[in-house]
Tab-separated table of C-alpha atoms in Angstrom:
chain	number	residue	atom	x	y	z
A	1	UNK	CA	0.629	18.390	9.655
A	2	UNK	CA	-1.145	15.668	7.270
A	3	UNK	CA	-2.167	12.248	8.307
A	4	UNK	CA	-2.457	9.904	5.691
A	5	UNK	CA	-4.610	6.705	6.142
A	6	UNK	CA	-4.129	3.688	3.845
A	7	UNK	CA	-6.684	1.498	4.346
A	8	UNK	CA	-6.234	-2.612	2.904
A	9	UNK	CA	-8.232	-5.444	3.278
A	10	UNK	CA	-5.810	-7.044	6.145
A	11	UNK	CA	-3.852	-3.776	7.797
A	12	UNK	CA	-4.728	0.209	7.916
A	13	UNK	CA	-1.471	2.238	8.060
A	14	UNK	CA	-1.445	5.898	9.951
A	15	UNK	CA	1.338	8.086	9.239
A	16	UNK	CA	2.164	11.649	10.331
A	17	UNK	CA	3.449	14.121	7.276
A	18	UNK	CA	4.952	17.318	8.744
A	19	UNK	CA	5.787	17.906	5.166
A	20	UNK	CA	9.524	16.990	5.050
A	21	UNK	CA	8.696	13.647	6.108
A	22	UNK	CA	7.053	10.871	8.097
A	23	UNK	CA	7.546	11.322	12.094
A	24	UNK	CA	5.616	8.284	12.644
A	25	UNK	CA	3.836	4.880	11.132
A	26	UNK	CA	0.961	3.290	13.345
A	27	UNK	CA	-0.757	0.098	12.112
A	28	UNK	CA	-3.637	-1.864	12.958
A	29	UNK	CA	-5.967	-4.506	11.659
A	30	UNK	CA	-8.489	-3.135	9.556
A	31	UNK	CA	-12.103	-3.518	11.328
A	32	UNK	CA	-15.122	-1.907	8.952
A	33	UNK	CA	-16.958	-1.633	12.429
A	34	UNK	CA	-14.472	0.262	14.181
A	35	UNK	CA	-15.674	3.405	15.330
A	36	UNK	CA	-14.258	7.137	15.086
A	37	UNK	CA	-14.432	7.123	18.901
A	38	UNK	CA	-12.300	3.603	18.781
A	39	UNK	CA	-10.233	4.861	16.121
A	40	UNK	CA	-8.874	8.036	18.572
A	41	UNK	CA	-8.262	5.866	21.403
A	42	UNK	CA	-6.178	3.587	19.646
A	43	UNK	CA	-4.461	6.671	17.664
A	44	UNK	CA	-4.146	8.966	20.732
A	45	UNK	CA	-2.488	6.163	23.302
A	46	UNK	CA	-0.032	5.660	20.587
A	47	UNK	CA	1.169	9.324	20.161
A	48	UNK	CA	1.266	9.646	23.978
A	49	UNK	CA	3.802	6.648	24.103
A	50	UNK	CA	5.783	7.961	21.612
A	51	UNK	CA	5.937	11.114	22.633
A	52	UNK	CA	4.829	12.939	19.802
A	53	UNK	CA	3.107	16.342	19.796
A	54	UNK	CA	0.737	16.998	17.279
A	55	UNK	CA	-1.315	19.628	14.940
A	56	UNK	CA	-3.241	17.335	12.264
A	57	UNK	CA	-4.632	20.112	9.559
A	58	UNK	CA	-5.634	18.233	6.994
A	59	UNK	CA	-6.435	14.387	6.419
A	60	UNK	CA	-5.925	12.026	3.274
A	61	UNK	CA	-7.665	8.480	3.253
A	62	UNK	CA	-7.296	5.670	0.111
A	63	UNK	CA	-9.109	2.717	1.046
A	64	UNK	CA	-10.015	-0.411	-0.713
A	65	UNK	CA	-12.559	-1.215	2.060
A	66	UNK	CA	-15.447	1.224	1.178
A	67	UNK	CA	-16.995	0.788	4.450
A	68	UNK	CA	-14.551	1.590	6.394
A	69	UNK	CA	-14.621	5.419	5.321
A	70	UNK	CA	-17.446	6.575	6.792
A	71	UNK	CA	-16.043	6.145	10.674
A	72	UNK	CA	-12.898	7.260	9.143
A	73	UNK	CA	-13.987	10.598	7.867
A	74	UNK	CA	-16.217	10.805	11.153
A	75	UNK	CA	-12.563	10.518	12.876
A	76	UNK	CA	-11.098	13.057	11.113
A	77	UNK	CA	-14.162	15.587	11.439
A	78	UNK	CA	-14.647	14.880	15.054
A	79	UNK	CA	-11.269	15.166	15.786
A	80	UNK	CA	-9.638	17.015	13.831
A	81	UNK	CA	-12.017	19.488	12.163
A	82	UNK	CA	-11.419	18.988	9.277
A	83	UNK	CA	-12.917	16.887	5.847
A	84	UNK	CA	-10.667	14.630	4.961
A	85	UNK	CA	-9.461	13.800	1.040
A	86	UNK	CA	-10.260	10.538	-0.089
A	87	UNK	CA	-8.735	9.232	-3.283
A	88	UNK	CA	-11.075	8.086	-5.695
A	89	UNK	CA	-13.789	10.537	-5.039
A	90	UNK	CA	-14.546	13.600	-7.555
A	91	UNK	CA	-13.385	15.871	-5.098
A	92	UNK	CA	-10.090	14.453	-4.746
A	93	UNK	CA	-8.614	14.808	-7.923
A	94	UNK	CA	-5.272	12.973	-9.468
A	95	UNK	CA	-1.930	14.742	-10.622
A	96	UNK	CA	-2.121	12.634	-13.508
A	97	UNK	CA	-5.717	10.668	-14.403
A	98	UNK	CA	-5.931	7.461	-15.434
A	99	UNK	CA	-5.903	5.563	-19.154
A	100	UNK	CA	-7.681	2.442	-18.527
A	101	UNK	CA	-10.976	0.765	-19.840
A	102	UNK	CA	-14.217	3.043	-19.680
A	103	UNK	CA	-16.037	2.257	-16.169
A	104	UNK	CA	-13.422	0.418	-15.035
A	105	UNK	CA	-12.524	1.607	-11.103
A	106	UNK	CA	-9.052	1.582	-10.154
A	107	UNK	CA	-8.028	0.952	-6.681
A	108	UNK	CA	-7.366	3.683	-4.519
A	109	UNK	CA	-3.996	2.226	-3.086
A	110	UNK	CA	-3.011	1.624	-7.094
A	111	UNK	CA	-3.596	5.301	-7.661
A	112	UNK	CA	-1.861	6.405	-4.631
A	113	UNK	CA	1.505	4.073	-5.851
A	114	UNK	CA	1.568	5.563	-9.172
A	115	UNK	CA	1.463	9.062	-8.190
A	116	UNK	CA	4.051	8.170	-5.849
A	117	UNK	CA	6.628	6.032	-8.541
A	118	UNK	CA	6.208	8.818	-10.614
A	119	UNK	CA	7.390	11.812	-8.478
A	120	UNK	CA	10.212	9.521	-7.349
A	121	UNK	CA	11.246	7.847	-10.459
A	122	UNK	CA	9.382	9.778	-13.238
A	123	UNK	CA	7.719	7.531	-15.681
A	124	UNK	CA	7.727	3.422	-17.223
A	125	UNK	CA	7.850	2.153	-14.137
A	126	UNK	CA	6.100	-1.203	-12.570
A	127	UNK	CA	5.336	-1.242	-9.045
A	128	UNK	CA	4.739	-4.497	-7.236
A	129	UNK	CA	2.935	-4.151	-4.113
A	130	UNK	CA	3.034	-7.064	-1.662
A	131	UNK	CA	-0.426	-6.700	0.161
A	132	UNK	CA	-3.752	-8.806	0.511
A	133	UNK	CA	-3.246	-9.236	-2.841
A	134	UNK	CA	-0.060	-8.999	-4.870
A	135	UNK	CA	-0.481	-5.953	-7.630
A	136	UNK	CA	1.658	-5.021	-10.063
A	137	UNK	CA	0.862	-0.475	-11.495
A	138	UNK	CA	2.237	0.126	-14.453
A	139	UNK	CA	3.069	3.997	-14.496
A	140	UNK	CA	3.301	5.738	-17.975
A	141	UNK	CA	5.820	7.961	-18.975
A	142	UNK	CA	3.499	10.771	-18.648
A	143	UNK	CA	2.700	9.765	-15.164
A	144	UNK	CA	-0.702	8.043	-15.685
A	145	UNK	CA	-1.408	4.694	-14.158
A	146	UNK	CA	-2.650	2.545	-17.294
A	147	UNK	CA	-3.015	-0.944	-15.956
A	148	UNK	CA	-1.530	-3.673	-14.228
A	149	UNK	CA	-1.659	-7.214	-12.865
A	150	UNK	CA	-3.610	-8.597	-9.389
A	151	UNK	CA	-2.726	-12.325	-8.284
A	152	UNK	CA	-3.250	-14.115	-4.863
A	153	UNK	CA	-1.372	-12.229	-2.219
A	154	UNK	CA	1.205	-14.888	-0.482
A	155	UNK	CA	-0.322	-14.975	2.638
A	156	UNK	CA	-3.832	-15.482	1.002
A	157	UNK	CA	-2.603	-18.091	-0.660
A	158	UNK	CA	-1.076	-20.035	1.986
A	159	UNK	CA	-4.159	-19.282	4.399
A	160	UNK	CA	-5.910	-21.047	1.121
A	161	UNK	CA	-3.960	-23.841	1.195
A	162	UNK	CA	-3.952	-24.354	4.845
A	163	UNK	CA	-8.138	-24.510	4.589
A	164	UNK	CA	-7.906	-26.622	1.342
A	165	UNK	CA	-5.819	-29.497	2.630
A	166	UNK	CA	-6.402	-31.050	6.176
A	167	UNK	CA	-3.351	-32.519	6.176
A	168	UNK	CA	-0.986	-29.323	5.222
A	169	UNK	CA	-0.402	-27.006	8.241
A	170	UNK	CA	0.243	-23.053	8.235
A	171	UNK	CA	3.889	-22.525	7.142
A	172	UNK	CA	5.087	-18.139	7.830
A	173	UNK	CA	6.767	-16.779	4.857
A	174	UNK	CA	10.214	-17.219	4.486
A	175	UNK	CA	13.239	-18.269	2.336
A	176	UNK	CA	14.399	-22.037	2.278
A	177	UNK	CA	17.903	-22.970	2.878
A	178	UNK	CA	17.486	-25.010	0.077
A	179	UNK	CA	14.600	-25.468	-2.980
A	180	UNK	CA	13.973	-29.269	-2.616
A	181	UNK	CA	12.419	-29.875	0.481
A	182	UNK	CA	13.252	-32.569	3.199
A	183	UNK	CA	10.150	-32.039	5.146
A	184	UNK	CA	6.533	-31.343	4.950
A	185	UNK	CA	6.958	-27.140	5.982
A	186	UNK	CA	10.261	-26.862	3.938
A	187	UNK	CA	8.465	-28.423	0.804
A	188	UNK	CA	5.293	-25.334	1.256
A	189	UNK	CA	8.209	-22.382	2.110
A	190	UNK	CA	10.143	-23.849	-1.171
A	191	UNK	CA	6.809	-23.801	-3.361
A	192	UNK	CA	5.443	-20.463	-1.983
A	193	UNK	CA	8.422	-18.213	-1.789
A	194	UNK	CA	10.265	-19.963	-5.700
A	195	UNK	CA	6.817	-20.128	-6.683
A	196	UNK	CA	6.342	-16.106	-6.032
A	197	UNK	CA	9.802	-15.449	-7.480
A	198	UNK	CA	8.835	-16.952	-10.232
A	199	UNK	CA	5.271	-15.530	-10.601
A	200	UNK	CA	6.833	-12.101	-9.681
A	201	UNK	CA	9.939	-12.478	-12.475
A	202	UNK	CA	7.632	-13.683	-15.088
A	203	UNK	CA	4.841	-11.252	-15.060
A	204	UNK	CA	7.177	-8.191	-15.091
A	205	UNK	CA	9.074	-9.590	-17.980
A	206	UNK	CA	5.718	-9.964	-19.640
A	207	UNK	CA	5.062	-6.017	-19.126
A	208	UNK	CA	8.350	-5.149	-19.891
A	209	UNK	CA	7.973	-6.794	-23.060
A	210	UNK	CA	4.071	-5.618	-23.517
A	211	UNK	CA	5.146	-2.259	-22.832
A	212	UNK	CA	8.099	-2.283	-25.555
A	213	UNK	CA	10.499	0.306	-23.273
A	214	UNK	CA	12.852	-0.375	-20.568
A	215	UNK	CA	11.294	0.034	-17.225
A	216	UNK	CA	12.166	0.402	-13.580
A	217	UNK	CA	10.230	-1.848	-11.122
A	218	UNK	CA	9.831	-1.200	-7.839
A	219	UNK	CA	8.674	-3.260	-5.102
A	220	UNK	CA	6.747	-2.418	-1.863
A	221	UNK	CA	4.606	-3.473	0.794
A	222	UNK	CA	5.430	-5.946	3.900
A	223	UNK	CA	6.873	-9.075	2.134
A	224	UNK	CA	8.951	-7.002	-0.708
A	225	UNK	CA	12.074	-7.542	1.439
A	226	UNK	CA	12.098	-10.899	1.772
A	227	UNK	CA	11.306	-11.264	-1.969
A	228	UNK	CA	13.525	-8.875	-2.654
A	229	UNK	CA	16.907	-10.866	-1.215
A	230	UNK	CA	16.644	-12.283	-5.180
A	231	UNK	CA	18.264	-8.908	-5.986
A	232	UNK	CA	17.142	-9.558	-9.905
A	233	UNK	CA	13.460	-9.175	-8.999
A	234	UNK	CA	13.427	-5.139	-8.196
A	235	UNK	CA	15.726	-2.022	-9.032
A	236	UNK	CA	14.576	-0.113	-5.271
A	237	UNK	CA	12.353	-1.315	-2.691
A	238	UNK	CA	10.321	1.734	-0.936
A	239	UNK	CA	8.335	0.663	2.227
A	240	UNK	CA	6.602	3.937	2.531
A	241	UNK	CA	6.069	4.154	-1.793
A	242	UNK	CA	1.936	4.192	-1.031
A	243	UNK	CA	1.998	6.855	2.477
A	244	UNK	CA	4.577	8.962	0.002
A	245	UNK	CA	1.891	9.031	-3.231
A	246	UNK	CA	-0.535	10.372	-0.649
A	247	UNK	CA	1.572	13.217	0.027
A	248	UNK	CA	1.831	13.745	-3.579
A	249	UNK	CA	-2.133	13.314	-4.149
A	250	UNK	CA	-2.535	15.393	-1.224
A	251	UNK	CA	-0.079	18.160	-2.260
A	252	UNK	CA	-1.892	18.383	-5.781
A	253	UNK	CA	-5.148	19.242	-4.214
A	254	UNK	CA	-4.010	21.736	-2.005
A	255	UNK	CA	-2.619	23.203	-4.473
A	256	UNK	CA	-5.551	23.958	-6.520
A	257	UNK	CA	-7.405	25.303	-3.580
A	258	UNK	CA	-9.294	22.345	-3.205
């Protein structure tokens, strides 16, 4: 079995590969001093409630917390024996590398959706990811990520707003009954979630017409739902697109012998 470890700013997902598919999702708050030993109780008391019996092989990890890795790859050494693959280092190589400017790093998580759009939908695709921040991959036809789009996650930005104006409270995300607001949390809602819509309908029309092809987008991560009840904004919506490129990235390397 394969566990594969996506590790964001706000959450770190777990999930359990047995190579046909997932047999379970775990989440928790990402911590960069958690350690391994912390890590394996929290994992372990999960399994046990669910159940679950299990023979973890082999080990993937993206992160776009670099700290965090360390006590990660202690986890999966300590506890599993094994070194685990982490996206973005030499020694975890890409099923298709990519085209962007010289130096310039890519995000692990970015990597991991594009290898995963692309075994699902094959090429000229945009993913929008709904995370800390709200990314949009663009996926060549050829499989290579070759750029994209990062703007202020939702929740960032209403955590921003809450800070930058005493008077404004914290409003959760959700869809108004109606655009003009009546009252002072129906007025944030409208502007955040329209606003979004509108941020989200307008930069993909910009890559589509960038990119000069038709294009699939696909949206992902925890909010895509909600966003995408506008059923214009996305052609599928894939909560597990980033855990699935893993298995792809993950697959690839094994495959070489590597």
């Amino acid at each position: 079995m394969l566990l594969a470890i996506d590790c964001g700013n706000t959450n770190t997902v777990f999930s359990i590969w047995d190579g046909e598919r997932f047999l379970c999702t775990l989440r928790t708050s990402t911590h960069h001093a958690r350690t391994a030993d912390a890590y394996f109780t929290w994992f372990s008391t999960l399994i046990n409630h669910y159940g679950l019996t299990l023979d973890i092989e082999d080990v993937i990890i993206s992160s776009t917390v670099p700290r965090v890795v360390w006590n990660l790859r202690v986890f999966s050494d300590r506890f599993f024996g094994c070194r685990p693959y982490v996206v973005g280092k030499p020694d975890c190589t890409l099923p298709h590398a990519p085209r962007v400017d010289a130096g310039t790093g890519v995000g692990p998580d970015r990597l991991a959706n594009a290898a995963g759009a692309f075994d699902r939908h094959g090429g000229d695709v945009v993913v929008v990811d709904f995370g800390t921040a709200t990314n949009f991959d663009v996926v060549a036809a050829d499989g290579a990520y070759v750029g994209g789009v990062i703007a202020p996650g939702v929740n960032l930005s209403l955590e921003a707003l809450a800070q930058g104006a005493a008077a404004l409270p914290h409003v959760d995300v959700s869809r108004p009954d109606k655009v003009i607001g009546t009252n002072t949390v129906g007025c944030i809602q409208s502007g955040v979630f329209w606003g979004y819509i509108g941020l989200i309908q307008g930069i993909t029309d910009q890559i589509k017409s960038e990119y000069g092809k038709p294009m699939k987008v696909v949206g992902t991560g925890g909010l895509a739902p909600l966003f995408g009840q506008e059923d214009h904004l996305f052609d599928t919506i894939e909560d597990d697109l980033t855990m699935h490129g893993l298995t792809v990235i993950y697959n690839h390397n094994k495959n070489r012998g590597i």
